[in-house]
Structure formats: structure tokens, C-alpha cells
mmCIF file of C-alpha atoms in Angstrom:
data_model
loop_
_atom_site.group_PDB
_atom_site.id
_atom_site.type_symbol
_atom_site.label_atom_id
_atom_site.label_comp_id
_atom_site.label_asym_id
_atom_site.label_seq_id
_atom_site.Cartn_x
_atom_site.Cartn_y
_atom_site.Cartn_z
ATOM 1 C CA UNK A 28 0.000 0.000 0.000
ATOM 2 C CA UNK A 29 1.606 3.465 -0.758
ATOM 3 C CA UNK A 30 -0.036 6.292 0.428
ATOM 4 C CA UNK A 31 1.733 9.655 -0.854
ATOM 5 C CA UNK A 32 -0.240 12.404 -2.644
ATOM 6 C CA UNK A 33 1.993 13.373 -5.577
ATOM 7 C CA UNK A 34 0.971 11.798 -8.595
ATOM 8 C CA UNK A 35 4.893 11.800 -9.857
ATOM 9 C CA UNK A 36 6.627 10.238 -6.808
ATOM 10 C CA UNK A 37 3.783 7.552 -6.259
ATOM 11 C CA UNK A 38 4.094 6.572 -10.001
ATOM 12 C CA UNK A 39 7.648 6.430 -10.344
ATOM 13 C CA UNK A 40 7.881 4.432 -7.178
ATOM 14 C CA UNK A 41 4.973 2.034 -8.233
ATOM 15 C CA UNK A 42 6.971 1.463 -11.546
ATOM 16 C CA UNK A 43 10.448 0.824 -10.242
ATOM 17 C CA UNK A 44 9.217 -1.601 -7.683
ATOM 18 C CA UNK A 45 7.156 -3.399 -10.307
ATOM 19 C CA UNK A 46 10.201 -3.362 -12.783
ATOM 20 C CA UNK A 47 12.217 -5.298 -9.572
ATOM 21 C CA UNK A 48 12.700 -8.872 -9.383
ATOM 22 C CA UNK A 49 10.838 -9.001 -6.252
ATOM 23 C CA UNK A 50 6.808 -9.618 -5.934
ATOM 24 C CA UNK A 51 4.663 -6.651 -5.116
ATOM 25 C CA UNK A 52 0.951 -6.173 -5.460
ATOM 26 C CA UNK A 53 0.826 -2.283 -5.082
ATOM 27 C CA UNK A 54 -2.323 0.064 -4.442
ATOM 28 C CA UNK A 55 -2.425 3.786 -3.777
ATOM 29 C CA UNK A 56 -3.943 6.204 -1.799
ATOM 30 C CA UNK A 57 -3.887 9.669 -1.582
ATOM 31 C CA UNK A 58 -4.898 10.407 2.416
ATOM 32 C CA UNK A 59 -4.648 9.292 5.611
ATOM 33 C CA UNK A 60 -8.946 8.707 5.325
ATOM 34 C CA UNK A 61 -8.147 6.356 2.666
ATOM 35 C CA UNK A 62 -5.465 4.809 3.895
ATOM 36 C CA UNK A 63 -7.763 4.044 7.587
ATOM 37 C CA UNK A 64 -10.398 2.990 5.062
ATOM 38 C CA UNK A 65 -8.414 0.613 2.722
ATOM 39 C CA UNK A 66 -6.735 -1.079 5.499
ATOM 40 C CA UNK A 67 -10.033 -1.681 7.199
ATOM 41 C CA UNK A 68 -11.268 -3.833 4.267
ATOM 42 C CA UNK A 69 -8.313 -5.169 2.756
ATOM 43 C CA UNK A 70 -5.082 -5.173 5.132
ATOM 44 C CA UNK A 71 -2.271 -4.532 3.416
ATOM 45 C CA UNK A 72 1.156 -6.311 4.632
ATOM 46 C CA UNK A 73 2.883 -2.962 4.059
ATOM 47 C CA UNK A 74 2.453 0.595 3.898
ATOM 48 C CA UNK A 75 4.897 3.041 2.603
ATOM 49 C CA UNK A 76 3.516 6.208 3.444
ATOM 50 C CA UNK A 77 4.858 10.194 3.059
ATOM 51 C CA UNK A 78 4.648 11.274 6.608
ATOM 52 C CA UNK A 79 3.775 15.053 5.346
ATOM 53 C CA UNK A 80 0.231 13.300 5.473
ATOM 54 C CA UNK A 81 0.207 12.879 9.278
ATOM 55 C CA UNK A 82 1.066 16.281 9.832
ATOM 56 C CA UNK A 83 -1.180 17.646 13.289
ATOM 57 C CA UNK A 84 -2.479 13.946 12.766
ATOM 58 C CA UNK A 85 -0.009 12.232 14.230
ATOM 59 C CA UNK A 86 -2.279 10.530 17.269
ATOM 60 C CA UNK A 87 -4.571 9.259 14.383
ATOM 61 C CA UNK A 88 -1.642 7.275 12.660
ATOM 62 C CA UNK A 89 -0.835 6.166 16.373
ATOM 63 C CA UNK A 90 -4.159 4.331 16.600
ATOM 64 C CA UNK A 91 -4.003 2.905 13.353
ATOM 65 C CA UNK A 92 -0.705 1.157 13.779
ATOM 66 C CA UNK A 93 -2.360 0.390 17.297
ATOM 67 C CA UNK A 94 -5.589 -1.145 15.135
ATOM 68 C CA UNK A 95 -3.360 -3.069 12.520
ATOM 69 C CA UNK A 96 -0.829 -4.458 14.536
ATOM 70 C CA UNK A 97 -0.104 -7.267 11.303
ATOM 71 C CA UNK A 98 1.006 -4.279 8.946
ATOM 72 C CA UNK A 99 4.412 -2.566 8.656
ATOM 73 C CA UNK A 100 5.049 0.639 8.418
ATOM 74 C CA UNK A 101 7.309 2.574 6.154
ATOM 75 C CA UNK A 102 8.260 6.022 5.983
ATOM 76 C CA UNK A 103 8.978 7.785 2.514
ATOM 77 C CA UNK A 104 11.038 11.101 2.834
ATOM 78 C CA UNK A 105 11.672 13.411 0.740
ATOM 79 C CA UNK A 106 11.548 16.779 2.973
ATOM 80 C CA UNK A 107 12.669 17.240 6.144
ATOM 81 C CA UNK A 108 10.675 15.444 8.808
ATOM 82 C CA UNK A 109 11.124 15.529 13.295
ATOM 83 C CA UNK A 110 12.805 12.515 13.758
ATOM 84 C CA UNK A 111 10.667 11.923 16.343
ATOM 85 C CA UNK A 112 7.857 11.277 14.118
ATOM 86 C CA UNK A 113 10.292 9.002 11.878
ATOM 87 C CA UNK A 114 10.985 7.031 14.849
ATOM 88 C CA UNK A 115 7.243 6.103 14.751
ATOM 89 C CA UNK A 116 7.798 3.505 11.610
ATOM 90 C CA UNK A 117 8.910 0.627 11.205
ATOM 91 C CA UNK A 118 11.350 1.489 8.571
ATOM 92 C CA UNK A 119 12.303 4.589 6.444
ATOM 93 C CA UNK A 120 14.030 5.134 3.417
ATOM 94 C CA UNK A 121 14.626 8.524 0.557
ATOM 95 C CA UNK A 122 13.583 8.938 -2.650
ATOM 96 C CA UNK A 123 17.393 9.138 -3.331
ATOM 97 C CA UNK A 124 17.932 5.688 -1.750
ATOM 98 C CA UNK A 125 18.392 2.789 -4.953
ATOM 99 C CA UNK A 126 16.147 0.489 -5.898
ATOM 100 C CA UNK A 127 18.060 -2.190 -4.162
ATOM 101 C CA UNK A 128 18.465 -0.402 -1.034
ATOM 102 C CA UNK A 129 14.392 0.212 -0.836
ATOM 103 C CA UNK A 130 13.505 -3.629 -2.187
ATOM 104 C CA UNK A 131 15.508 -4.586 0.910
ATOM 105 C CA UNK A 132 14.188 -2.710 3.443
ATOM 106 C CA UNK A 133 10.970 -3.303 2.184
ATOM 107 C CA UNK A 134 11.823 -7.320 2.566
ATOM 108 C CA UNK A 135 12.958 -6.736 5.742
ATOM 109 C CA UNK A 136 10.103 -4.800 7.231
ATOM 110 C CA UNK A 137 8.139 -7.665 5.945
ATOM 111 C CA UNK A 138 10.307 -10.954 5.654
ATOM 112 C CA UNK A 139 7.235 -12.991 4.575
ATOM 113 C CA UNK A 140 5.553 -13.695 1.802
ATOM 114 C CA UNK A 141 1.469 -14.303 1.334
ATOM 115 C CA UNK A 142 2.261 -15.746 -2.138
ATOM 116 C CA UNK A 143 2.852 -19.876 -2.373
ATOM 117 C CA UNK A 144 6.452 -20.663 -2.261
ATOM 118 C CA UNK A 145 5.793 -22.373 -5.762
ATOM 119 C CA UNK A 146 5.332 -19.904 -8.974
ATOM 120 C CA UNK A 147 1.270 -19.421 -8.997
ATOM 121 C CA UNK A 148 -0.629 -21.110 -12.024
ATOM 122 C CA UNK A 149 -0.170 -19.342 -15.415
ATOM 123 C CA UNK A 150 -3.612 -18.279 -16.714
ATOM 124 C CA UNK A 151 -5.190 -19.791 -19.613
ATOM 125 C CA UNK A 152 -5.881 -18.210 -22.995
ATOM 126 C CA UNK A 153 -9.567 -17.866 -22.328
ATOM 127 C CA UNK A 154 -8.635 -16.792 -18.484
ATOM 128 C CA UNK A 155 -6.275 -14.250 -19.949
ATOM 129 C CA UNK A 156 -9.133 -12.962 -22.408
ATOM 130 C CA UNK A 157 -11.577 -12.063 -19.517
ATOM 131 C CA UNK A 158 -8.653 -10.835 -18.074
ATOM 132 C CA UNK A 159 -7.860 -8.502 -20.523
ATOM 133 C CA UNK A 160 -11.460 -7.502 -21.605
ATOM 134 C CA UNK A 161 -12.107 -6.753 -17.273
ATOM 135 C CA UNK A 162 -9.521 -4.317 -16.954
ATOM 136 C CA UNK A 163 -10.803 -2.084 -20.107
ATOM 137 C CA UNK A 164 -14.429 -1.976 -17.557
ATOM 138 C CA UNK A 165 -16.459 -4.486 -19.644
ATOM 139 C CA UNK A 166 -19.372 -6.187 -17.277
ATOM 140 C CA UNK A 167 -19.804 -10.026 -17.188
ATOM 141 C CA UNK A 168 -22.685 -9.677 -19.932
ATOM 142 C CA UNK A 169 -20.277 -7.790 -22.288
ATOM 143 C CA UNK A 170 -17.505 -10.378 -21.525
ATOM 144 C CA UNK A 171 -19.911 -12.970 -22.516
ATOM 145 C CA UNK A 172 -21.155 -11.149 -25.571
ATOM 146 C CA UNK A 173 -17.657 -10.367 -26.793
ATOM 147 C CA UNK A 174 -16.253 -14.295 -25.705
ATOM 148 C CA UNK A 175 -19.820 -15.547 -26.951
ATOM 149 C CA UNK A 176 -19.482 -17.740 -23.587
ATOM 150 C CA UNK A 177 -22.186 -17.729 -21.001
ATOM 151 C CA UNK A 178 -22.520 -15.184 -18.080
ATOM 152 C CA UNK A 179 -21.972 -18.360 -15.628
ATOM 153 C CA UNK A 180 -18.503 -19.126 -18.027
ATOM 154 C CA UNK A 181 -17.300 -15.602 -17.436
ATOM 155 C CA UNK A 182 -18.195 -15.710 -13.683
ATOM 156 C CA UNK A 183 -16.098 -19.404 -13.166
ATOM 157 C CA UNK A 184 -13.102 -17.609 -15.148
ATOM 158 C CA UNK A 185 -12.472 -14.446 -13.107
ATOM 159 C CA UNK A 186 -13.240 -17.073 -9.386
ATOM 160 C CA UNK A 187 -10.489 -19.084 -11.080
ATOM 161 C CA UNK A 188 -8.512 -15.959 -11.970
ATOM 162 C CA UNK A 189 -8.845 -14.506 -8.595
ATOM 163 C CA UNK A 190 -7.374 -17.999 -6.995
ATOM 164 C CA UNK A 191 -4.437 -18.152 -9.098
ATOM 165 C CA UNK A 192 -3.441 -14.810 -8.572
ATOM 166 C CA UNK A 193 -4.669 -13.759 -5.377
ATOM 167 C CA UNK A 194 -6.084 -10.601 -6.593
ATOM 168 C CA UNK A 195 -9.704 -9.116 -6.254
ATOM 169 C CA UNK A 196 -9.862 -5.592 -6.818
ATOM 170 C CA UNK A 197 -10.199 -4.079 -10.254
ATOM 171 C CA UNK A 198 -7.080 -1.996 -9.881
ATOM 172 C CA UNK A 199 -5.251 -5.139 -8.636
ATOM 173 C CA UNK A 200 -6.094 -6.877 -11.415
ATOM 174 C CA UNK A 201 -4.958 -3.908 -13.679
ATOM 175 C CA UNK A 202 -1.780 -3.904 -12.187
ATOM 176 C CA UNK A 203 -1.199 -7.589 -12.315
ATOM 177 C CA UNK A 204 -2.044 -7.162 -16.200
ATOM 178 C CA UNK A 205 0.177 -4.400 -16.707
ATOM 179 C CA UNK A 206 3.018 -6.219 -14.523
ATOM 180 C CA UNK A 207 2.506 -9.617 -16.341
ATOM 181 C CA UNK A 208 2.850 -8.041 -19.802
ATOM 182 C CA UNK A 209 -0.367 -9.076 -20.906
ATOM 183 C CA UNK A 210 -1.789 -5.179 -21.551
ATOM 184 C CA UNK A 211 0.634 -2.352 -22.390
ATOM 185 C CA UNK A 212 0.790 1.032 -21.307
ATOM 186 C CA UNK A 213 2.237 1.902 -24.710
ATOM 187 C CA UNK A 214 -0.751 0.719 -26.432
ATOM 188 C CA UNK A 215 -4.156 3.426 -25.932
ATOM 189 C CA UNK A 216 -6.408 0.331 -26.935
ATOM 190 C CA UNK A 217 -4.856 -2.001 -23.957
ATOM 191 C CA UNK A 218 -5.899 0.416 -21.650
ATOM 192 C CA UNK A 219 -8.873 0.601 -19.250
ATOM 193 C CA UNK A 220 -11.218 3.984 -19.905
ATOM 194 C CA UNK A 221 -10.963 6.632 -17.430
#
């Protein structure tokens, strides 16, 4: 989970650490609101967050790591902060630090892994089809129409893509797609509408 409100930093991040060797699922937020809300429902493992966010707030992010005991917390600097506040995460690191220097603290805030220890189940053409056709915002009935495959098909193929994954959400999915290769942010048509 990175929560950090400039649009440049988050998506340069989110693309270096999905360029790495190492597995990441990534989702953003922009607030501390959505950060309180996405952890409720989905609890992250990690959560790099810029601490100019907590600023006069910093007894809220107190009782959230106090709420979500399970999830690590990472500070992501780029200004001056009061160390004291910085001693309040788990970990820290710059946005001058390397890639390899932020995959590894990232590891080491979090040393395990959710995945299987095995490499997850490849997808299957059709799989890879709704796939594809999901993250551009078609329904299950368009799938269908577009696959001419039943409603019920479609429905089996994104339960089966969800288990061999491990993703649910929409912009999970998008990210897995875009990680995996299978759509390309060089091609407009690949895309997902706005």
C-alpha cells in the first residue's frame, strides 16, 4: 500500500518496484482517510507512506498502527521530517535511496511472503481474455457477448482468476495485467477507460 499524494513520486515508485525482481501487489492512496479505510477492508502487509500526510495527525496514525498491529510501516522522505515522528515507523528510506536499497528494506520490514512458495498457475488463454477484456471496464454480460461464452462461463473464469493470482480488486487486477505483460501502457487500446 503506498499512500503519498503526488501523482509523480507515487508513479515512479509504483513502476520501479514493479520493474524489480521481487513480488509486489501495489495500491495507492492519496490520504490518511483512505489509507484508515483501505486497510479496514483489505489489510495490506505494508504501507509506505509520506509522513507530510500525518502532519497535526499524528495521534490518528498512532491508533491505526495500534488497530493493525499485522502491517508494517514505512516512511517515505523526501523533505525534512522531526525525527521523532520518523521514529514512529517501522522502517524509512529517501527517494534518493536505490532500488536495491528500498527492495531490501521493504523485505525486511516484511520478511514474509502471502504468495505460495511455488510460482502461482499461469492463466489460460480464455482466463487471460476475460482478463484482458475486465480491466478495459467491460461487465460479465459484455464479456460474454464479446467471448460468446455464457454469463456463468465468465463468472467461473475471473473465481479461477482470482485464486491463481490472489487478486480481487479491479485496480489489482490492472496492475497484475500491466506487470505480467499481458496489456501495455504503450498501447491506448490495452488500456482501461478513465
Amino acid at each position: 500500500m503506498l499512500t503519498e499524494p503526488s501523482d509523480i513520486i507515487a508513479e515512479g515508485l509504483t513502476n520501479l518496484l514493479l520493474k524489480s525482481e521481487s513480488h509486489f501487489f501495489i495500491y495507492r492512496v492519496n490520504t490518511l482517510d483512505e489509507l484508515k479505510s483501505f486497510c479496514s477492508k483489505e489489510q495490506p502487509d505494508i504501507v509506505i507512506l509520506n509522513p507530510v500526510i500525518l502532519q497535526n495527525r499524528g495521534n490518528e496514525f498512532l491508533k491505526l498502527k495500534k488497530n493493525f498491529t499485522t502491517i508494517s510501516w514505512i516512511a517515505l522522505i523526501y523533505s525534512f521530517f522531526d525525527e521523532k515522528l520518523i521514529k514512529r515507523f517501522d522502517d524509512s528510506f529517501t527517494v534518493t535511496d536505490t532500488l536495491e536499497l528500498i527492495t531490501t528494506k521493504i523485505k525486511k520490514t516484511y520478511n514474509k511472503c502471502n504468495c505460495q512458495e511455488t510460482q502461482p498457475e499461469e492463466l489460460s488463454k480464455r482466463e487471460t481474455d476475460v482478463l484482458i477484456l475486465l480491466v478495459k471496464g467491460l461487465s460479465n454480460k459484455e464479456i460474454a457477448d464479446k467471448l460468446n461464452i455464457s454469463i456463468h462461463t465468465v463468472i467461473s473464469h475471473r473465481k479461477n482468476i482470482t485464486e491463481k493470482i490472489g487478486v480481487k480488486t479491479l485496480p489489482g487486477l490492472t496492475i497484475y495485467a500491466i506487470s505480467k505483460k499481458i496489456i501495455s501502457l504503450d498501447t491506448p487500446e490495452s488500456l482501461p477507460p478513465l
